[in-house]
């Protein structure tokens, strides 16, 4: 069976729960977290996928439009703020240069 590496950010409390389950099912003394996280995560994912497929759990619908719009809005605000600050710095520098050359 082929396998692919998967990397994602995980909140500390979720990682702690994964490690606790892993220590019970797949203990390992040769790493810092005390378990085989890969095996524990595979068990968790398989159980979650099975529960989603049989309908015993349902994920809430994501608020995709808000999440996708928000970062671009924040980026635009940052760009606008940077442009404004650069214009202010340019005006200050120009005034400083002209003030010095007039003196």
CSV table of C-alpha atoms in Angstrom, one decimal:
chain,number,residue,atom,x,y,z
A,1,UNK,CA,0.0,0.0,0.0
A,2,UNK,CA,1.4,3.4,-1.0
A,3,UNK,CA,1.5,6.1,1.7
A,4,UNK,CA,1.9,9.9,1.5
A,5,UNK,CA,3.1,12.2,4.2
A,6,UNK,CA,0.5,14.7,5.5
A,7,UNK,CA,1.4,17.8,7.4
A,8,UNK,CA,-1.1,20.1,9.2
A,9,UNK,CA,-1.4,22.4,12.2
A,10,UNK,CA,-2.9,20.8,15.3
A,11,UNK,CA,-4.2,22.6,18.4
A,12,UNK,CA,-2.3,21.6,21.6
A,13,UNK,CA,-5.3,20.0,23.2
A,14,UNK,CA,-6.0,17.8,20.2
A,15,UNK,CA,-2.4,16.7,20.0
A,16,UNK,CA,-2.5,15.9,23.7
A,17,UNK,CA,-5.6,13.7,23.1
A,18,UNK,CA,-3.9,12.0,20.2
A,19,UNK,CA,-0.9,11.3,22.3
A,20,UNK,CA,-2.9,10.0,25.2
A,21,UNK,CA,-4.7,7.5,22.9
A,22,UNK,CA,-1.5,6.6,21.3
A,23,UNK,CA,0.2,5.9,24.6
A,24,UNK,CA,-2.5,3.4,25.4
A,25,UNK,CA,-2.6,1.7,22.0
A,26,UNK,CA,0.9,2.2,20.5
A,27,UNK,CA,3.4,3.1,23.3
A,28,UNK,CA,6.9,3.9,22.2
A,29,UNK,CA,9.8,4.8,24.4
A,30,UNK,CA,12.1,6.1,21.6
A,31,UNK,CA,10.5,9.5,21.0
A,32,UNK,CA,9.5,12.6,23.0
A,33,UNK,CA,5.7,12.0,22.9
A,34,UNK,CA,5.7,8.4,24.1
A,35,UNK,CA,3.7,6.8,21.3
A,36,UNK,CA,3.5,6.0,17.6
A,37,UNK,CA,1.5,9.0,16.4
A,38,UNK,CA,1.1,7.8,12.9
A,39,UNK,CA,-0.6,4.6,14.0
A,40,UNK,CA,-2.8,6.4,16.5
A,41,UNK,CA,-3.8,9.0,13.9
A,42,UNK,CA,-4.6,6.3,11.3
A,43,UNK,CA,-6.9,4.6,13.8
A,44,UNK,CA,-8.6,7.9,14.6
A,45,UNK,CA,-9.0,8.8,11.0
A,46,UNK,CA,-10.4,5.4,10.0
A,47,UNK,CA,-12.9,5.5,12.8
A,48,UNK,CA,-13.9,9.1,11.9
A,49,UNK,CA,-14.3,8.2,8.3
A,50,UNK,CA,-16.4,5.1,9.1
A,51,UNK,CA,-18.6,7.1,11.4
A,52,UNK,CA,-19.1,9.8,8.8
A,53,UNK,CA,-19.9,7.2,6.1
A,54,UNK,CA,-22.4,5.4,8.3
A,55,UNK,CA,-24.1,8.6,9.4
A,56,UNK,CA,-23.4,8.2,13.1
A,57,UNK,CA,-21.7,11.6,13.1
A,58,UNK,CA,-22.2,14.6,10.9
A,59,UNK,CA,-19.8,17.4,10.4
A,60,UNK,CA,-21.2,21.0,10.6
A,61,UNK,CA,-21.2,22.8,7.2
A,62,UNK,CA,-18.2,25.1,6.9
A,63,UNK,CA,-18.6,28.8,6.6
A,64,UNK,CA,-16.4,28.7,3.5
A,65,UNK,CA,-17.4,32.1,2.0
A,66,UNK,CA,-16.6,34.1,5.1
A,67,UNK,CA,-13.3,32.3,5.7
A,68,UNK,CA,-12.2,32.8,2.1
A,69,UNK,CA,-13.2,36.5,2.0
A,70,UNK,CA,-11.7,37.5,5.3
A,71,UNK,CA,-8.0,36.9,4.5
A,72,UNK,CA,-8.2,38.9,1.3
A,73,UNK,CA,-10.0,41.7,3.2
A,74,UNK,CA,-7.3,41.7,5.9
A,75,UNK,CA,-4.6,41.7,3.2
A,76,UNK,CA,-6.2,44.7,1.5
A,77,UNK,CA,-6.4,46.6,4.7
A,78,UNK,CA,-2.7,45.9,5.3
A,79,UNK,CA,-1.8,47.0,1.8
A,80,UNK,CA,-3.9,50.2,2.2
A,81,UNK,CA,-2.2,50.9,5.6
A,82,UNK,CA,1.3,50.3,4.1
A,83,UNK,CA,0.6,52.5,1.2
A,84,UNK,CA,-0.7,55.3,3.5
A,85,UNK,CA,2.4,55.0,5.7
A,86,UNK,CA,4.7,55.0,2.8
A,87,UNK,CA,3.1,58.2,1.5
A,88,UNK,CA,3.5,59.8,4.9
A,89,UNK,CA,7.2,58.7,5.1
A,90,UNK,CA,7.8,60.0,1.6
A,91,UNK,CA,6.3,63.4,2.5
A,92,UNK,CA,8.3,63.5,5.7
A,93,UNK,CA,11.5,62.7,3.9
A,94,UNK,CA,10.8,65.2,1.2
A,95,UNK,CA,10.1,67.9,3.8
A,96,UNK,CA,13.3,66.9,5.6
A,97,UNK,CA,15.4,67.1,2.4
A,98,UNK,CA,13.9,70.4,1.3
A,99,UNK,CA,14.2,71.8,4.7
A,100,UNK,CA,17.9,70.9,5.0
A,101,UNK,CA,18.8,72.2,1.5
A,102,UNK,CA,17.0,75.5,2.2
A,103,UNK,CA,19.1,76.0,5.4
